Coordinates of C-alpha atoms in Angstrom, one line a residue:
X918 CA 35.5 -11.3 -51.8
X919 CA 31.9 -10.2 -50.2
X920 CA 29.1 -11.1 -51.3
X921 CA 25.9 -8.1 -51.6
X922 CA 24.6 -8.7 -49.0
X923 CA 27.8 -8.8 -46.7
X924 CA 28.8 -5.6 -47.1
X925 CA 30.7 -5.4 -43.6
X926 CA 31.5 -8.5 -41.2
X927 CA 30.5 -6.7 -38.2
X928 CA 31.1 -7.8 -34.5
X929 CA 27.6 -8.2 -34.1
X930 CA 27.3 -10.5 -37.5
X931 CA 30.3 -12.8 -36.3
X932 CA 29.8 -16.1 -34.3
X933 CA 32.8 -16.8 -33.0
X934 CA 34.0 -12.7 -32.3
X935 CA 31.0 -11.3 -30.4
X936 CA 31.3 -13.5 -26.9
X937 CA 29.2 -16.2 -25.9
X938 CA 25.7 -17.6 -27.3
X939 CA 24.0 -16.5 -24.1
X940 CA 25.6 -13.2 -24.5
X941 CA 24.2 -12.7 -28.2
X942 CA 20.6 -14.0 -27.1
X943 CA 20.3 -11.5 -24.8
X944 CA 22.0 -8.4 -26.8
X945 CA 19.6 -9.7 -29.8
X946 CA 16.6 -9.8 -27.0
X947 CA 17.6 -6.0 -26.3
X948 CA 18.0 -4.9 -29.9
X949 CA 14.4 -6.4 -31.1
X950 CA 12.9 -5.2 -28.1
X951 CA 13.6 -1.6 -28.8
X952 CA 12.5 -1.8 -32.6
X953 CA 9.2 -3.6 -31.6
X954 CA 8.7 -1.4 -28.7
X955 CA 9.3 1.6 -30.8
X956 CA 7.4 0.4 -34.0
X957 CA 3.6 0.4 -33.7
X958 CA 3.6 -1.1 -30.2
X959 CA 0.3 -1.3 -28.6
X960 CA 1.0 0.6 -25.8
X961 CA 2.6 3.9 -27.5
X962 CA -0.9 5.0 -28.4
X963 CA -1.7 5.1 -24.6
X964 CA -1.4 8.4 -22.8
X965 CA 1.8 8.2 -20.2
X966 CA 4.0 5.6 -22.5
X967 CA 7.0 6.5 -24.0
X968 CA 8.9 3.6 -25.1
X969 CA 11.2 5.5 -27.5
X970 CA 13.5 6.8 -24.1
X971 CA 15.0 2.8 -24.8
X972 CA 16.1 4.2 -28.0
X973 CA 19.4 5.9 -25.8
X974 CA 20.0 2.9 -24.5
X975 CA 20.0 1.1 -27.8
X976 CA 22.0 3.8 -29.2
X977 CA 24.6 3.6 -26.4
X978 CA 25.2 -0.3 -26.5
X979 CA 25.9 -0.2 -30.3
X980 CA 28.6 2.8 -29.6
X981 CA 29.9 0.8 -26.6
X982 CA 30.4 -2.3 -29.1
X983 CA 31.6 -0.6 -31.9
X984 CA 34.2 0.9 -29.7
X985 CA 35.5 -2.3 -27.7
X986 CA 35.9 -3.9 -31.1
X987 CA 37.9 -0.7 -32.7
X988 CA 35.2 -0.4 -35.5
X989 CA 33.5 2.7 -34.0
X990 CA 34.5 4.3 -37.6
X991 CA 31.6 2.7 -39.7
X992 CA 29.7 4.9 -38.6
X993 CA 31.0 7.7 -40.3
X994 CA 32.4 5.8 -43.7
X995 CA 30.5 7.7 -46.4
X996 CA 27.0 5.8 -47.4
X997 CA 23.7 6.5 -49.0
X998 CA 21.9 6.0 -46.2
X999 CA 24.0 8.1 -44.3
X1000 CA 22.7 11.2 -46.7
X1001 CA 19.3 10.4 -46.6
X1002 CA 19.9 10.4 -42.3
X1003 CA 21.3 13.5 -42.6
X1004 CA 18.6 15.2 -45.3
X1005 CA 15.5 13.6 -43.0
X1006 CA 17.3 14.9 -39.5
X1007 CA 19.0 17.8 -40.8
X1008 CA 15.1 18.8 -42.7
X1009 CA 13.5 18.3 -39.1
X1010 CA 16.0 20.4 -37.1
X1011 CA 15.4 23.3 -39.4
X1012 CA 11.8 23.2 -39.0
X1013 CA 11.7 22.5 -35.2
X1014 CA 14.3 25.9 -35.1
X1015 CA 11.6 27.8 -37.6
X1016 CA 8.8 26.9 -35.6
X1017 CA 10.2 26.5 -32.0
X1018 CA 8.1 25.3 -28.8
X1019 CA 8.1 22.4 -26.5
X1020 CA 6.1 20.3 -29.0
X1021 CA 7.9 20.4 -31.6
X1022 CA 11.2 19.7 -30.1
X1023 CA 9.7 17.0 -27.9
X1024 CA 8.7 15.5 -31.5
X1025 CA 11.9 16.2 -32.9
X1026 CA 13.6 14.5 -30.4
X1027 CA 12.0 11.1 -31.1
X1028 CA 12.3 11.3 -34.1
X1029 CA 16.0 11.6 -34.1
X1030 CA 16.4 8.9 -31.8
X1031 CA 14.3 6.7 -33.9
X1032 CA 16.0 7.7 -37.7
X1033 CA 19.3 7.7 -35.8
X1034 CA 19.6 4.5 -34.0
X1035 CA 18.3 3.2 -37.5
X1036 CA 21.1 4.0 -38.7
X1037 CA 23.3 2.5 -36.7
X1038 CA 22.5 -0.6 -36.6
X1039 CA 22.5 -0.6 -40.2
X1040 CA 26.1 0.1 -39.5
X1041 CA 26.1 -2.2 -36.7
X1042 CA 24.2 -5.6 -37.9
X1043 CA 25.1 -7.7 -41.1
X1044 CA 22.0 -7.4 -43.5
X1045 CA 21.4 -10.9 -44.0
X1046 CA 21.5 -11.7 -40.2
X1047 CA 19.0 -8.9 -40.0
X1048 CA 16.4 -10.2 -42.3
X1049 CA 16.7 -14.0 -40.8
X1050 CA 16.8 -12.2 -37.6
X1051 CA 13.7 -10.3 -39.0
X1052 CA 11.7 -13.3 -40.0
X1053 CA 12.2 -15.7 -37.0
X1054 CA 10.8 -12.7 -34.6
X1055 CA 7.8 -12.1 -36.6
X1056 CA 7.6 -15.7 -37.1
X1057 CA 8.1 -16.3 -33.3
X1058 CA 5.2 -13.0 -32.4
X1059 CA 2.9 -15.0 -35.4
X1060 CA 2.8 -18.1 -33.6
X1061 CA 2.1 -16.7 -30.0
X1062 CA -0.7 -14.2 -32.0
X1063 CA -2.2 -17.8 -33.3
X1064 CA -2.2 -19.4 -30.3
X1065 CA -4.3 -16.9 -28.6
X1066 CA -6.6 -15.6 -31.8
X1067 CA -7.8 -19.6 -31.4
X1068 CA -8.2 -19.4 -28.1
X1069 CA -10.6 -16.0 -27.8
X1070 CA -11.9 -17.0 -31.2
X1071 CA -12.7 -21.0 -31.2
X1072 CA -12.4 -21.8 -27.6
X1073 CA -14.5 -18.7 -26.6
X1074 CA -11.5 -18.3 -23.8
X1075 CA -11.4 -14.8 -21.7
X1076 CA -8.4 -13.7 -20.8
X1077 CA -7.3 -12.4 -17.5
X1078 CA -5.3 -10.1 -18.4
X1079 CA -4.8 -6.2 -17.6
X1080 CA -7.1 -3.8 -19.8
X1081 CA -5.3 -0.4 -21.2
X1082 CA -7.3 2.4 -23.6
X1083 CA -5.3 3.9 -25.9
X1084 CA -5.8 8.1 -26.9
X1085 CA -9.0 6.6 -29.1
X1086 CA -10.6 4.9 -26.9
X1087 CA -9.7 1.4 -28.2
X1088 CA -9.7 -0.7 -25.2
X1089 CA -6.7 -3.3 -25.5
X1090 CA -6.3 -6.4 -22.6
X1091 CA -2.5 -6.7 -22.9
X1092 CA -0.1 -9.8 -22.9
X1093 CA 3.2 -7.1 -24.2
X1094 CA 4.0 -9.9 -26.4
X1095 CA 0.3 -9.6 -28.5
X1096 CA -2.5 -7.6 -27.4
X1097 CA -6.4 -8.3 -27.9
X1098 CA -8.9 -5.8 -28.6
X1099 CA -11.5 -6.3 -25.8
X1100 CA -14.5 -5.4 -27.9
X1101 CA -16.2 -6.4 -30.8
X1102 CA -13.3 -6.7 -33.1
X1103 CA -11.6 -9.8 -31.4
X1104 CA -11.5 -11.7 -34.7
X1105 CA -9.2 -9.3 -35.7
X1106 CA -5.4 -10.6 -34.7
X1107 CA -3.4 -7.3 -34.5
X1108 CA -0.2 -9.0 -32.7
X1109 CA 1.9 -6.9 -30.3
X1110 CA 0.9 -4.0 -32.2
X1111 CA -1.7 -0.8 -31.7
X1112 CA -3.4 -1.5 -35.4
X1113 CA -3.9 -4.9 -37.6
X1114 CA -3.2 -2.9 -40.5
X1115 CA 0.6 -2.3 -38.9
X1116 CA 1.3 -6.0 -38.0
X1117 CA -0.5 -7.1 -41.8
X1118 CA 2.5 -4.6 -43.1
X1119 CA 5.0 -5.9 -40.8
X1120 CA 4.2 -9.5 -41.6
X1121 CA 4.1 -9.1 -45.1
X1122 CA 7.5 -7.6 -45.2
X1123 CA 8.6 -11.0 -43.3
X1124 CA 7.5 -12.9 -45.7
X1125 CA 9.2 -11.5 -48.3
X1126 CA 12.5 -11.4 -46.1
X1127 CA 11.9 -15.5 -46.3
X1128 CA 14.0 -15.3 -49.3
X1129 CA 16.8 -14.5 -47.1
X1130 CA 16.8 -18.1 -45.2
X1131 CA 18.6 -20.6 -45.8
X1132 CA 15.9 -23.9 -45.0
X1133 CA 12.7 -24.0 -43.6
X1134 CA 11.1 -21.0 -46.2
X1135 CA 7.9 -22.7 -46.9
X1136 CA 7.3 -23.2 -42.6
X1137 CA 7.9 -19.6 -42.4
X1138 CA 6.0 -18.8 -45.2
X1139 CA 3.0 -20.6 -43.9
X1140 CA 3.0 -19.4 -40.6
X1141 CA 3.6 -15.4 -41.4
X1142 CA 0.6 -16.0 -44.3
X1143 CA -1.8 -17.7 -42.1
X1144 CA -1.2 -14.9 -39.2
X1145 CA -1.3 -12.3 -42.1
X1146 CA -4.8 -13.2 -43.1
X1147 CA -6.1 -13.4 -39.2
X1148 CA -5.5 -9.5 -39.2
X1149 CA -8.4 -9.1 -41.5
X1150 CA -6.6 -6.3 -42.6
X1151 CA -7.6 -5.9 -46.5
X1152 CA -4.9 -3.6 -47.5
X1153 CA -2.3 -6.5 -45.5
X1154 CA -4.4 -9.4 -47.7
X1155 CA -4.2 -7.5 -50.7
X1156 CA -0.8 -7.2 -50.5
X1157 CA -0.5 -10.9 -50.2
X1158 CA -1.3 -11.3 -53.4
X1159 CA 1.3 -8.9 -54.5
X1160 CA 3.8 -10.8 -52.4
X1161 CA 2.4 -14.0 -54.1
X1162 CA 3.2 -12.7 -57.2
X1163 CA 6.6 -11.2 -56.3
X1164 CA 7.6 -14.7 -55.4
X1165 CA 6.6 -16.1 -58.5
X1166 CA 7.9 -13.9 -61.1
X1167 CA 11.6 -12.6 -58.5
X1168 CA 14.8 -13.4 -60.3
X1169 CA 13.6 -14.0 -63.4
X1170 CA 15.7 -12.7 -66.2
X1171 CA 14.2 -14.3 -69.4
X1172 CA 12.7 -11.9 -72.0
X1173 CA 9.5 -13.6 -73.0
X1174 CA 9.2 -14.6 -69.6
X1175 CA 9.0 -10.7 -68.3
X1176 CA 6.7 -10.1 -71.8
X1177 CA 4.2 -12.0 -70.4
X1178 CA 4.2 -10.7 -66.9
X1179 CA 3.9 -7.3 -67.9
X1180 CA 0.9 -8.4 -70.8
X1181 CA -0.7 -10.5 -68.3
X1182 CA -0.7 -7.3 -65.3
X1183 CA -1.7 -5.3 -67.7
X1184 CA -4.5 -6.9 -69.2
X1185 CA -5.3 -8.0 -65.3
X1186 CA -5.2 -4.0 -64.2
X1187 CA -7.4 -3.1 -67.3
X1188 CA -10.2 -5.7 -66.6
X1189 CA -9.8 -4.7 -62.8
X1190 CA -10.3 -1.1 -62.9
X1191 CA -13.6 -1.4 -66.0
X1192 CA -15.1 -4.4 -63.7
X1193 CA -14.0 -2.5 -60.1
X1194 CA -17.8 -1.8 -58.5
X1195 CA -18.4 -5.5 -59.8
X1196 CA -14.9 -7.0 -58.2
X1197 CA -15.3 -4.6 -54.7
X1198 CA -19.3 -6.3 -54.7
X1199 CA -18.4 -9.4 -55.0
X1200 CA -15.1 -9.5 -52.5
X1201 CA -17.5 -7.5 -50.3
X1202 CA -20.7 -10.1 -50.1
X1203 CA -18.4 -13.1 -49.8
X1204 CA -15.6 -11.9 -47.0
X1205 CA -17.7 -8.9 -45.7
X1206 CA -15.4 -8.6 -42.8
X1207 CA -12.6 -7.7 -44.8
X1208 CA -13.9 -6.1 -48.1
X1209 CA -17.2 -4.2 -47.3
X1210 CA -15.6 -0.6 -46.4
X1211 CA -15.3 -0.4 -49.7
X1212 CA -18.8 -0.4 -50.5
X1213 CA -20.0 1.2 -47.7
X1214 CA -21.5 4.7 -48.2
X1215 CA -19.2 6.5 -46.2
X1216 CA -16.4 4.0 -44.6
X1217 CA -13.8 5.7 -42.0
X1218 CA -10.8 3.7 -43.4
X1219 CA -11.4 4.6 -46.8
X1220 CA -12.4 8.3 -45.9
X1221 CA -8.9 8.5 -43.5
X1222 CA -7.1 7.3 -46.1
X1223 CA -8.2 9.5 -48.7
X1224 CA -8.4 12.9 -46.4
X1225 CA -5.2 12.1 -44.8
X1226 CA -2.7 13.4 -47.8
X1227 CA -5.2 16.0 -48.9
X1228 CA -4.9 17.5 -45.6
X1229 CA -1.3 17.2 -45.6
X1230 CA -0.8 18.6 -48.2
X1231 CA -2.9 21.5 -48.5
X1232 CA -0.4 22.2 -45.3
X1233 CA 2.7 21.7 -47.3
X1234 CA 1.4 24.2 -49.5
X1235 CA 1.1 26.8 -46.7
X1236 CA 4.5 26.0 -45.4
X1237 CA 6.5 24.6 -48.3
X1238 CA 10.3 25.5 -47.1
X1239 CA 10.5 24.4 -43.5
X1240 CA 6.8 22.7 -42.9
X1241 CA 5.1 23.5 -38.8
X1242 CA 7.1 21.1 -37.2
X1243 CA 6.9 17.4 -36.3
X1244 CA 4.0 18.3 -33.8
X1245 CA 2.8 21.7 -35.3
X1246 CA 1.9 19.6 -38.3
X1247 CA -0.1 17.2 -36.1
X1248 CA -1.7 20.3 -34.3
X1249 CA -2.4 22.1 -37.6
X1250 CA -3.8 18.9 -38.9
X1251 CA -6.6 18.2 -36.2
X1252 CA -7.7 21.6 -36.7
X1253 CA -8.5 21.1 -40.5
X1254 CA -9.9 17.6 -39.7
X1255 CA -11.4 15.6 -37.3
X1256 CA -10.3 12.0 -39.5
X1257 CA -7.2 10.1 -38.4
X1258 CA -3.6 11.2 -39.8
X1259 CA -2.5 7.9 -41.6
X1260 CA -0.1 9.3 -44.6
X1261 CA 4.1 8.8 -43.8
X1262 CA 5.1 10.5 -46.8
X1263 CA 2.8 13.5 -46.9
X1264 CA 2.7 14.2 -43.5
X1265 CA 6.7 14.3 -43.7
X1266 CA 6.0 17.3 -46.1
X1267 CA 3.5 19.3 -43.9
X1268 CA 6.3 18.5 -41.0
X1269 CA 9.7 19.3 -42.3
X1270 CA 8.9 20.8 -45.7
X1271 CA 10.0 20.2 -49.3
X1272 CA 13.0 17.7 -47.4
X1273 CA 10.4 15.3 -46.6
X1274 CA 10.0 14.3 -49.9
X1275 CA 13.2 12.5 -49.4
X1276 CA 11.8 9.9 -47.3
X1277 CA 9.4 8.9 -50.4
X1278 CA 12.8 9.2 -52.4
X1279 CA 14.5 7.2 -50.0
X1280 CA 11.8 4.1 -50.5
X1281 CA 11.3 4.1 -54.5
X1282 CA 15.6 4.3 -54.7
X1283 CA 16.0 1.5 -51.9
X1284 CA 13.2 -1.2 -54.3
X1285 CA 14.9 -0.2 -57.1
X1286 CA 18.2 -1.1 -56.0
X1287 CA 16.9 -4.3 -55.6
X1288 CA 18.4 -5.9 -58.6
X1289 CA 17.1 -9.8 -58.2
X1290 CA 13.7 -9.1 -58.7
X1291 CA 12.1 -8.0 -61.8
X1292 CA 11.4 -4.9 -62.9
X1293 CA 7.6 -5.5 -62.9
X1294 CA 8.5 -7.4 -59.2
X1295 CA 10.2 -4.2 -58.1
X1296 CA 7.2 -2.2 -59.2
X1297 CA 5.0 -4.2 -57.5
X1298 CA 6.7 -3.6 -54.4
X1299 CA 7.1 0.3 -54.5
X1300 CA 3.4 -0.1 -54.7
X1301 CA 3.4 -2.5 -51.4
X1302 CA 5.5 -0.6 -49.6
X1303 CA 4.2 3.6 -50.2
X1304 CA 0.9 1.9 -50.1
X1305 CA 2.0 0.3 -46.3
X1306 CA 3.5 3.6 -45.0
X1307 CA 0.6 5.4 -46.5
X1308 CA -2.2 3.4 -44.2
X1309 CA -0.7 4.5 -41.2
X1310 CA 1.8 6.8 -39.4
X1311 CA 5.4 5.3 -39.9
X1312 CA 7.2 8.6 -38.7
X1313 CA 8.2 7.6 -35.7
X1314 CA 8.5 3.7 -36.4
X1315 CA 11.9 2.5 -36.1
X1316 CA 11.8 -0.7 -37.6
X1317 CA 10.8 1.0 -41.0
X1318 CA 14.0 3.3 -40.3
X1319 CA 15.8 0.1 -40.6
X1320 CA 14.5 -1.2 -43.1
X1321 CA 14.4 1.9 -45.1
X1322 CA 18.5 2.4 -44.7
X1323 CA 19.5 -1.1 -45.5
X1324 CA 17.3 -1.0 -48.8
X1325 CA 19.1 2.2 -49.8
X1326 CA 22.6 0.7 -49.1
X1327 CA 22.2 -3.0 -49.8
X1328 CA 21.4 -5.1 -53.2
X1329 CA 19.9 -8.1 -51.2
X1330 CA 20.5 -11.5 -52.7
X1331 CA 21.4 -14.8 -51.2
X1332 CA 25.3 -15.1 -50.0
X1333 CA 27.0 -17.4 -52.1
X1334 CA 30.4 -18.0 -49.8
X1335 CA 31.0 -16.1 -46.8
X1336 CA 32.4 -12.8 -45.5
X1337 CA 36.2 -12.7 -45.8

């Protein structure tokens, strides 16, 4: 019988059915290339890159698999995840037809490709070789990351390495595998991606994937959490702590045991929010770096991030049933404000209308299907995770796609026997 997390044995999943090692390597090289590539990279927020055209290709090597093995029909077996595909596509269709121009269904095109090769390789890849897979290339990205941080940042090293400015002027020298801001924010590690903030999220999730492995959790653990804290992100650190926390308190079942969590949290949110100007003064005099935007009289981060879903939606409001568009949004958007568009969930509404919502539907249902952890675990990480996508712009980002659809559809816990 299969265990929760090996919902189907797919070709991709098996060792001995899907060809030689070499074979796998490289279709696994392929598969994470795409996602990265299409997640955040670095080089998508330079005018004249498009790395979301790989996306077909992706999309055509699962079909091509699925058919040589005779398992082309998963695809189409009834799911949850399927529904919420078709809600989120189906919501953004309507609204590119309602507001029609090359914009918009330039958007709405990568946007399908990104929710719907998702999808299938939720169909495609066994969940628990995902998240090992998951961990082991953000573990592999943290170490490269490391290596270089020291160098630029201890061995005073410069780098010859080609320079690219992205669409706001962020000037970037590039290694494809990390990237290194070539100003004055080189102490800040932001990986292969175009933001800190994006690979802290990234690498947080990773860490909690850990729980998936089956040795070596505490090497992993170290790694992602040191490479976490080089992105001097403080929404990524702060979520640390969350993480921290998760892993403490995750699988228990014990009534007193959950009592106290939720007495101690409490308590801990109560003195937090009465001593906050205190707590925010203090975090901000001793790790300036990280913690002064929240004391500073008028902080871009905090202002983005703050403006963002009021923006949004006061535009949702405007165009409640089918939203501007994908891009009309966006255009709309820079018109009201001149602050950077950093909320998923909101801006899905201004885009595609009351359907969005189903993406913030889509996260809460997929935590809370996540039976092992606690309840004040699980509420912990709906906070994490709307909190993540709510930083900065997910809607295109197909490694949260994936993530997203095999939450909805899987109850994650570690196999006990194997797929039969």
């Amino acid at each position: 019988m299969q265990s929760a997390t090996s919902i189907r044995h797919t070709p991709y999943a098996a060792s001995r059915d899907s060809g030689s090692a070499v074979s796998q390597l490289v279709s696994s090289a392929f598969v994470w290339t795409c996602l990265l590539t299409t997640s955040g990279y670095a080089l998508l927020s330079v005018p004249g890159y498009n790395f979301h055209l790989l996306l077909v290709g992706l999309i055509a090597f699962i079909t091509l698999s699925l058919s040589l093995t005779a398992k082309l029909q998963v695809l189409a077996q009834p799911r949850i995840a399927l529904t919420y595909l078709l809600i989120l596509v189906g919501g953004a269709l309507l609204a590119t037809i309602a507001s029609a121009d090359a914009g918009n269904t330039s958007s709405f095109a990568k946007f399908f490709l990104s929710a719907v090769s998702a999808y299938m390789l939720t169909c495609y890849l066994n969940p628990q070789v995902f998240l090992k897979q998951f961990v082991y290339v953000m573990s592999g990205l943290a170490v490269i990351s490391l290596l270089v941080y020291a160098a630029v940042n201890f061995l005073g090293v410069s780098l010859p390495l080609p320079t690219f400015v992205n669409a706001n002027d962020m000037p970037y020298k590039a290694g494809f595998l990390f990237f290194v801001f070539d100003n004055h924010l080189t102490f800040r590690n932001t990986g292969p991606f175009w933001e800190p903030g994006i690979y802290g999220t990234y690498l947080a999730l990773a860490l909690l994937a850990t729980a998936a492995l089956d040795r070596h959790r505490l090497l992993f653990r170290v790694i992602l959490t040191v490479t976490l804290v080089s992105t001097m992100s403080t929404a990524s650190i702060l979520f640390l702590a969350i993480l921290v926390g998760m892993l403490l308190i995750s699988g228990t079942n014990k009534t007193w045991q959950n009592a106290a969590w939720w007495n101690f949290g409490f308590v801990a949110l109560v003195l937090f929010v009465l001593n906050l100007e205190s707590v925010l003064g203090l975090l901000a005099e001793t790790w300036p770096r990280i913690f002064s935007k929240f004391t500073a009289a008028q902080s871009i981060s905090i202002l983005e991030r703050t403006t963002s879903p009021t923006i949004n939606v006061q535009i949702f409001a405007e165009n409640p049933f089918f939203g501007l568009g994908l891009n009309g949004a966006i255009i709309e958007y820079t018109r009201l404000t001149y602050v950077s568009q950093t909320s998923t969930v909101t801006f899905l509404l201004a885009a595609i209308g009351i359907v969005g919502g189903t993406y913030f539907v889509g996260v809460v249902h997929g935590v809370f299907r996540q039976s092992s952890f606690s309840l004040l675990a699980r509420i912990a990480l709906v906070a994490l995770v709307l909190s993540a996508i709510n930083k900065e712009p997910h809607y295109y980002f197909t490694l949260t796609y994936v993530l997203l659809f095999y939450s909805v559809q899987t109850t994650f816990r570690k196999q006990s026997s194997p797929a039969k």
